[in-house]
Coordinates of C-alpha atoms in Angstrom, one line a residue:
W1146 CA 0.0 0.0 0.0
S1147 CA 1.1 3.6 -0.3
A1148 CA -0.3 6.9 0.9
T1149 CA 0.2 10.6 0.1
L1150 CA 0.4 12.7 3.1
P1151 CA -0.8 16.3 3.4
A1152 CA 1.7 19.1 3.5
L1153 CA 3.6 18.9 6.9
A1154 CA 5.4 21.5 8.7
D1155 CA 9.1 21.2 9.3
G1156 CA 9.8 18.8 12.2
S1157 CA 10.2 15.3 13.3
Y1158 CA 7.2 12.8 13.0
A1159 CA 6.6 9.2 14.3
A1160 CA 3.9 7.7 12.0
T1161 CA 1.9 4.5 12.6
A1162 CA -0.5 2.6 10.4
L1163 CA -3.5 0.2 11.1
A1164 CA -5.6 -1.8 8.7
I1165 CA -9.4 -1.8 8.8
D1166 CA -11.2 -4.5 7.0
A1167 CA -14.5 -4.3 5.0
A1168 CA -16.4 -5.2 8.3
G1169 CA -14.7 -2.2 10.0
N1170 CA -12.5 -4.3 12.2
A1171 CA -9.2 -2.4 12.9
S1172 CA -5.9 -4.0 13.4
L1173 CA -3.4 -3.0 16.0
A1174 CA -1.1 0.0 15.1
S1175 CA 2.1 -0.7 13.3
T1176 CA 5.5 0.0 14.9
P1177 CA 6.1 3.7 14.5
F1178 CA 8.0 5.1 11.5
T1179 CA 10.2 8.1 12.5
F1180 CA 10.9 10.7 9.8
G1181 CA 11.8 14.4 9.6
I1182 CA 10.5 17.2 7.3
D1183 CA 13.1 19.9 6.4
A1184 CA 12.0 22.1 3.6
T1185 CA 14.0 25.2 4.7
A1186 CA 17.1 26.1 2.8
P1187 CA 20.2 26.8 4.8
V1188 CA 21.4 30.3 5.8
A1189 CA 23.9 31.5 3.3
A1190 CA 27.5 30.7 4.4
V1191 CA 29.8 33.4 5.5
V1192 CA 33.4 33.4 4.3
T1193 CA 35.7 34.6 7.0
A1194 CA 39.1 34.2 5.5
G1195 CA 40.7 33.9 2.1
G1196 CA 40.8 36.2 -0.9
G1197 CA 43.3 38.7 -2.0
T1198 CA 46.4 37.9 -4.1
T1199 CA 48.1 34.6 -3.7
R1200 CA 50.5 32.3 -5.6
D1201 CA 48.5 29.2 -4.3
A1202 CA 46.6 28.0 -7.5
T1203 CA 44.1 26.1 -5.2
P1204 CA 43.4 28.9 -2.7
A1205 CA 41.4 28.0 0.4
L1206 CA 38.2 30.0 1.5
I1207 CA 37.4 29.5 5.1
G1208 CA 34.0 30.2 6.6
T1209 CA 31.0 29.2 8.7
G1210 CA 27.6 27.5 7.9
E1211 CA 25.2 24.9 8.9
A1212 CA 26.9 21.8 10.3
G1213 CA 26.8 18.8 8.0
S1214 CA 25.9 20.9 5.0
T1215 CA 27.8 20.4 1.8
V1216 CA 29.8 23.4 0.7
T1217 CA 30.1 23.9 -3.0
L1218 CA 32.8 26.5 -4.1
L1219 CA 31.6 28.5 -7.2
N1220 CA 33.6 30.4 -9.8
G1221 CA 30.6 32.5 -11.0
T1222 CA 28.0 29.7 -11.4
T1223 CA 30.5 26.9 -12.1
P1224 CA 31.2 24.5 -9.3
I1225 CA 35.0 24.1 -8.8
G1226 CA 35.3 22.3 -5.4
T1227 CA 33.3 20.9 -2.4
A1228 CA 33.7 20.3 1.3
V1229 CA 31.4 19.6 4.4
V1230 CA 30.7 21.9 7.2
G1231 CA 32.1 20.5 10.3
A1232 CA 30.2 19.8 13.6
D1233 CA 31.6 23.2 14.9
G1234 CA 30.0 25.0 12.0
T1235 CA 33.3 25.8 10.1
F1236 CA 34.5 24.7 6.8
T1237 CA 37.5 25.1 4.5
V1238 CA 37.1 24.6 0.7
S1239 CA 39.5 24.8 -2.2
P1240 CA 39.3 24.2 -5.9
T1241 CA 39.7 20.7 -6.9
T1242 CA 41.7 21.7 -10.0
P1243 CA 44.4 24.4 -9.9
L1244 CA 43.2 27.8 -11.3
A1245 CA 45.1 29.6 -13.9
D1246 CA 46.7 33.0 -13.1
G1247 CA 44.1 35.7 -13.1
A1248 CA 41.4 37.4 -11.1
Y1249 CA 38.4 35.5 -9.8
A1250 CA 35.2 36.2 -7.9
L1251 CA 34.6 33.1 -5.9
A1252 CA 31.5 32.2 -3.7
V1253 CA 30.3 29.3 -1.7
Q1254 CA 26.9 27.8 -1.5
L1255 CA 25.4 25.3 1.0
T1256 CA 23.4 22.2 0.4
D1257 CA 21.9 20.7 3.6
A1258 CA 21.4 17.1 4.4
A1259 CA 17.7 17.3 3.2
G1260 CA 19.0 18.6 -0.2
N1261 CA 17.9 22.2 0.3
V1262 CA 20.1 24.6 -1.5
G1263 CA 21.0 27.9 0.1
A1264 CA 21.9 31.2 -1.5
A1265 CA 25.3 31.8 -2.6
S1266 CA 27.7 33.9 -0.4
A1267 CA 28.9 37.3 -1.3
P1268 CA 31.7 36.8 -3.8
V1269 CA 35.3 37.0 -2.6
G1270 CA 38.0 38.5 -4.8
V1271 CA 40.9 36.2 -5.4
V1272 CA 43.9 36.9 -7.6
I1273 CA 46.1 34.0 -8.6
D1274 CA 49.7 35.0 -9.5
T1275 CA 52.2 32.2 -9.7
G1276 CA 54.7 34.2 -11.8
A1277 CA 57.9 35.4 -10.1
P1278 CA 58.8 39.1 -10.7
A1279 CA 61.9 40.1 -12.6
S1280 CA 65.1 40.2 -10.7
P1281 CA 65.7 43.7 -9.3
T1282 CA 68.6 45.9 -10.2
L1283 CA 71.0 47.4 -7.6
A1284 CA 72.9 50.6 -8.5
A1285 CA 76.6 50.4 -8.3
V1286 CA 78.3 51.9 -5.2
T1287 CA 81.4 54.0 -6.1
G1288 CA 84.4 53.5 -4.1
P1289 CA 84.8 52.6 -0.4
T1290 CA 82.5 54.3 2.2
N1291 CA 82.8 55.0 6.0
D1292 CA 79.1 54.6 6.3
S1293 CA 78.5 51.2 8.0
T1294 CA 74.8 51.4 6.9
P1295 CA 75.2 52.7 3.3
V1296 CA 72.1 53.5 1.3
L1297 CA 71.6 51.3 -1.7
T1298 CA 69.2 52.2 -4.5
G1299 CA 67.7 50.4 -7.4
T1300 CA 64.7 49.3 -9.4
A1301 CA 62.3 46.4 -9.1
E1302 CA 58.6 45.5 -9.7
A1303 CA 56.4 48.3 -8.5
G1304 CA 55.0 47.4 -5.1
S1305 CA 57.2 44.4 -4.6
T1306 CA 59.2 44.0 -1.3
V1307 CA 62.9 44.2 -2.0
T1308 CA 65.1 42.2 0.3
L1309 CA 69.0 43.0 0.6
L1310 CA 71.1 40.0 1.1
N1311 CA 74.7 39.4 2.0
G1312 CA 75.0 35.8 0.7
T1313 CA 71.8 34.3 2.3
A1314 CA 71.8 36.7 5.3
V1315 CA 69.0 39.2 5.1
L1316 CA 70.2 42.7 5.7
G1317 CA 67.1 44.8 5.2
T1318 CA 64.0 45.3 3.2
A1319 CA 62.1 48.0 1.4
V1320 CA 59.1 48.3 -0.8
A1321 CA 59.5 49.5 -4.4
D1322 CA 57.4 52.6 -5.2
Q1323 CA 54.9 53.0 -8.0
T1324 CA 57.7 53.7 -10.4
G1325 CA 59.6 50.7 -9.3
A1326 CA 62.4 52.8 -7.4
F1327 CA 63.6 51.7 -4.0
S1328 CA 66.3 52.5 -1.4
L1329 CA 67.3 50.7 1.6
T1330 CA 69.9 50.4 4.2
P1331 CA 71.3 47.5 6.2
A1332 CA 69.3 47.2 9.5
T1333 CA 72.6 46.2 11.3
P1334 CA 75.8 48.1 10.6
L1335 CA 78.3 46.3 8.5
G1336 CA 81.9 45.7 9.8
D1337 CA 84.9 46.8 7.7
G1338 CA 85.4 44.8 4.7
S1339 CA 84.3 44.1 1.1
Y1340 CA 80.8 42.8 0.5
A1341 CA 79.1 41.4 -2.7
L1342 CA 75.4 42.3 -2.0
T1343 CA 72.4 41.1 -4.0
A1344 CA 68.7 41.7 -3.8
T1345 CA 65.5 39.8 -4.5
A1346 CA 62.0 41.0 -5.1
T1347 CA 58.9 39.4 -3.6
D1348 CA 55.5 40.4 -5.1
A1349 CA 52.1 40.6 -3.4
A1350 CA 51.4 37.0 -4.1
G1351 CA 54.7 35.9 -2.3
N1352 CA 56.5 35.0 -5.6
V1353 CA 60.3 35.6 -5.1
S1354 CA 62.5 36.8 -8.1
G1355 CA 65.9 35.5 -8.8
A1356 CA 68.8 37.5 -7.3
S1357 CA 70.1 40.6 -8.8
A1358 CA 73.6 41.0 -10.1
P1359 CA 75.9 41.5 -7.1
V1360 CA 77.1 44.9 -6.1
T1361 CA 80.4 45.4 -4.3
V1362 CA 80.3 47.5 -1.2
A1363 CA 83.5 48.3 0.6
I1364 CA 83.1 49.5 4.2
D1365 CA 86.2 51.4 5.7
T1366 CA 85.6 53.2 9.1
A1367 CA 89.3 53.2 10.1
A1368 CA 91.2 56.5 9.9
P1369 CA 94.4 56.4 7.9
A1370 CA 97.6 56.1 9.7
L1371 CA 99.4 59.2 10.7
A1372 CA 101.5 60.6 7.9
T1373 CA 105.2 61.2 8.1
V1374 CA 106.3 64.5 6.7
A1375 CA 109.4 66.6 6.1
G1376 CA 109.8 70.1 4.9
P1377 CA 112.6 72.5 3.7
T1378 CA 115.8 72.6 5.9
G1379 CA 116.2 76.2 7.1
P1380 CA 114.6 79.3 5.4
T1381 CA 113.6 79.1 1.8
S1382 CA 112.8 81.8 -0.8
D1383 CA 110.2 79.5 -2.3
A1384 CA 106.8 81.0 -1.2
T1385 CA 105.0 77.7 -2.1
P1386 CA 107.5 75.3 -0.3
A1387 CA 107.0 71.6 -0.9
L1388 CA 106.5 69.2 2.0
T1389 CA 107.2 65.6 1.3
G1390 CA 106.1 62.4 3.1
T1391 CA 104.5 59.0 3.2
G1392 CA 100.9 57.9 3.9
E1393 CA 98.1 55.6 2.9
A1394 CA 98.1 55.2 -0.9
G1395 CA 95.2 56.9 -2.7
S1396 CA 94.5 59.2 0.3
T1397 CA 94.0 63.0 -0.1
V1398 CA 96.8 65.0 1.6
T1399 CA 95.6 68.3 3.2
L1400 CA 98.3 70.8 3.9
L1401 CA 97.4 72.7 7.0
N1402 CA 98.6 76.2 8.3
G1403 CA 97.5 75.7 11.9
T1404 CA 93.9 74.5 11.2
T1405 CA 93.6 76.3 7.7
P1406 CA 93.8 74.1 4.7
I1407 CA 96.3 75.7 2.2
G1408 CA 97.0 73.0 -0.3
T1409 CA 96.1 69.3 -1.3
A1410 CA 97.6 66.4 -3.1
V1411 CA 97.0 62.7 -3.4
V1412 CA 99.2 59.9 -2.0
G1413 CA 100.8 58.0 -4.8
A1414 CA 100.6 54.2 -5.4
D1415 CA 104.1 54.0 -3.8
G1416 CA 102.8 55.6 -0.5
T1417 CA 104.6 58.9 -1.2
F1418 CA 103.4 62.5 -1.7
T1419 CA 104.5 66.1 -2.3
V1420 CA 102.1 68.9 -1.3
S1421 CA 102.6 72.6 -1.7
P1422 CA 100.4 75.7 -0.8
T1423 CA 98.0 76.7 -3.6
T1424 CA 98.6 80.4 -2.9
P1425 CA 102.3 81.7 -2.2
L1426 CA 102.7 82.3 1.5
A1427 CA 103.9 85.8 2.8
D1428 CA 107.4 86.1 4.4
G1429 CA 107.5 84.6 7.9
A1430 CA 107.6 81.6 10.0
Y1431 CA 104.9 78.9 9.7
A1432 CA 104.1 75.6 11.5
L1433 CA 102.8 73.5 8.7
A1434 CA 101.2 70.1 9.1
V1435 CA 99.4 67.5 6.8
Q1436 CA 96.4 65.5 7.3
L1437 CA 95.2 62.4 5.4
T1438 CA 91.6 61.7 4.3
D1439 CA 91.2 58.2 2.8
A1440 CA 89.0 57.2 -0.1
A1441 CA 86.2 56.2 2.3
G1442 CA 86.2 59.7 3.8
N1443 CA 88.0 58.9 7.1
V1444 CA 90.1 61.6 8.3
G1445 CA 93.4 60.9 10.1
A1446 CA 95.1 62.8 12.7
A1447 CA 97.3 65.8 11.8
S1448 CA 101.0 65.2 11.6
A1449 CA 103.5 66.9 13.8
P1450 CA 104.0 70.4 12.5
V1451 CA 107.0 71.2 10.5
G1452 CA 108.6 74.6 10.9
V1453 CA 109.0 76.6 7.6
V1454 CA 110.5 80.1 7.3
I1455 CA 109.6 82.0 4.0
D1456 CA 112.1 84.6 3.1
T1457 CA 111.8 86.2 -0.4
G1458 CA 113.5 89.4 0.3
A1459 CA 117.0 89.8 -1.1
P1460 CA 119.7 91.0 1.3
A1461 CA 121.4 94.3 0.7
S1462 CA 124.3 94.5 -1.6
P1463 CA 127.7 94.0 0.3
T1464 CA 130.4 96.6 0.3
L1465 CA 133.9 95.8 -0.7
A1466 CA 136.7 97.8 0.8
A1467 CA 138.9 99.8 -1.6
V1468 CA 142.4 98.2 -2.5
T1469 CA 145.1 100.8 -2.5
G1470 CA 147.6 100.8 -5.4
P1471 CA 148.9 97.8 -7.3
T1472 CA 150.0 94.6 -5.6
N1473 CA 152.2 91.7 -6.4
D1474 CA 149.9 89.3 -4.5
S1475 CA 148.1 87.3 -7.2
T1476 CA 145.4 86.2 -4.5
P1477 CA 145.0 89.4 -2.7
V1478 CA 142.7 89.5 0.5
L1479 CA 139.5 91.5 -0.1
T1480 CA 137.3 92.7 2.9
G1481 CA 134.1 94.2 3.3
T1482 CA 130.7 94.0 5.1
A1483 CA 127.4 92.2 4.2
E1484 CA 124.3 91.0 5.9
A1485 CA 125.4 88.7 8.9
G1486 CA 125.4 85.0 7.9
T1487 CA 125.1 85.6 4.2
T1488 CA 127.5 83.9 1.8
V1489 CA 129.5 86.5 -0.1
T1490 CA 130.5 85.8 -3.6
L1491 CA 133.5 87.6 -5.2
L1492 CA 133.1 88.0 -9.0
N1493 CA 135.2 89.2 -12.0
G1494 CA 132.4 90.0 -14.2
T1495 CA 130.3 86.8 -14.0
A1496 CA 133.2 84.6 -13.1
V1497 CA 133.3 83.4 -9.5
L1498 CA 136.7 84.0 -7.8
G1499 CA 135.7 82.8 -4.3
T1500 CA 133.3 82.8 -1.5
A1501 CA 133.1 83.6 2.3
V1502 CA 130.5 83.9 5.0
A1503 CA 129.9 87.2 6.7
D1504 CA 130.3 86.8 10.5
Q1505 CA 127.7 87.9 13.1
T1506 CA 128.9 91.6 12.8
G1507 CA 128.6 91.4 9.0
A1508 CA 132.4 91.4 8.3
F1509 CA 134.0 89.1 5.8
S1510 CA 137.3 88.6 4.0
L1511 CA 138.1 86.4 1.0
T1512 CA 140.9 85.7 -1.5
P1513 CA 140.5 84.4 -5.0
A1514 CA 140.6 80.8 -5.1
T1515 CA 142.8 80.8 -8.3
P1516 CA 145.7 83.3 -8.5
L1517 CA 145.0 86.3 -10.8
G1518 CA 147.2 87.2 -13.8
D1519 CA 149.0 90.6 -14.1
G1520 CA 146.4 93.1 -15.1
S1521 CA 143.7 95.4 -13.7
Y1522 CA 140.4 93.9 -12.5
A1523 CA 137.1 95.5 -11.5
L1524 CA 135.8 93.1 -8.9
T1525 CA 132.3 93.0 -7.4
A1526 CA 130.5 90.9 -4.8
T1527 CA 127.1 89.7 -4.0
A1528 CA 125.5 88.2 -0.8
T1529 CA 123.2 85.1 -0.7
D1530 CA 121.1 84.7 2.4
A1531 CA 120.1 81.4 4.1
A1532 CA 116.9 81.4 2.0
G1533 CA 118.9 81.6 -1.2
N1534 CA 117.9 85.1 -2.0
V1535 CA 120.9 86.9 -3.8
S1536 CA 121.6 90.6 -3.5
G1537 CA 122.5 93.0 -6.3
A1538 CA 126.2 93.5 -7.0
S1539 CA 128.4 95.7 -4.8
A1540 CA 130.1 98.7 -6.3
P1541 CA 133.3 97.6 -8.1
V1542 CA 136.6 97.6 -6.6
T1543 CA 139.7 98.0 -8.8
V1544 CA 142.5 95.5 -8.1
A1545 CA 145.8 95.9 -10.1

């Protein structure tokens, strides 16, 4: 037998049956048959996590819904995966087949145990991106630096996170701007030495590029060693006197008058240098020193000062005493006065006959180094001071 029941409300029922014969006699009731009516669609599921940009081609959507319901993952109206809502009312559902790169609007729909199909959830935007970004480019760093956290710049995929690496050690990160430009510094200062640094770019989906070409960075925070220096011995008539010395090759030498820079030079590959004032110095006494600055910009201590005396003024012309009458001495003694300490040179025209040094009173006497032949001579003298300045000639003295 079969029977069609009237419309029943949702709920649980225990139905029994009895038989009534033609005479109206009724049988005992049957054993109860329990069944439930559920004609109500499940409430639309709520997606609580998932979405966004990912490199996972089978991205998971997480949500809540009616326990025991079947979750259908939809790409538009196309089912692409299923799961079951757990007893705790939560579910995780992913595509059965990996999705191609691109943008998707995914939703979920619940079907309860009675076969009622709920409304689809609000769509969730998902972007699949499994392609790694191009390797970033690091700009070259010129020469050594004394900055232990140097700024490195370059270009990468716009919006990607750039990671600066020393080998496999992460030194720092930065985000490339909308033009792709970035700049970053090591989070921890680098020790002195040479480094071959690279960078990688990680896009919003988590894809990591290959490493950039390495950039060499030399860190040098040590000041150059103290230079050795020597200057002119005694006074000089050179108003731009040269100081010579040794120091770190490639360093810049700064010549100092006190604390004032007055000239520069570069230490040669052999470690030696010569430096002079750029502008001539006035006559006087100076205490000159040198200071080295290496290629990284580290400044060394100044050297011990070197005393330099500039004297560009010629001494007064000496005076030769007159010689009375002819003499039979072919190496006659000539006397006179000159600036004290100067070297007096006796001249026959331009020929040097002899020299002597004026004493502290200025007096001198000298004789020709080579005997003079018979005849009359108009002899003169000049004075040369310690700086090398030469006076004009004295008035001539006749010697016969």
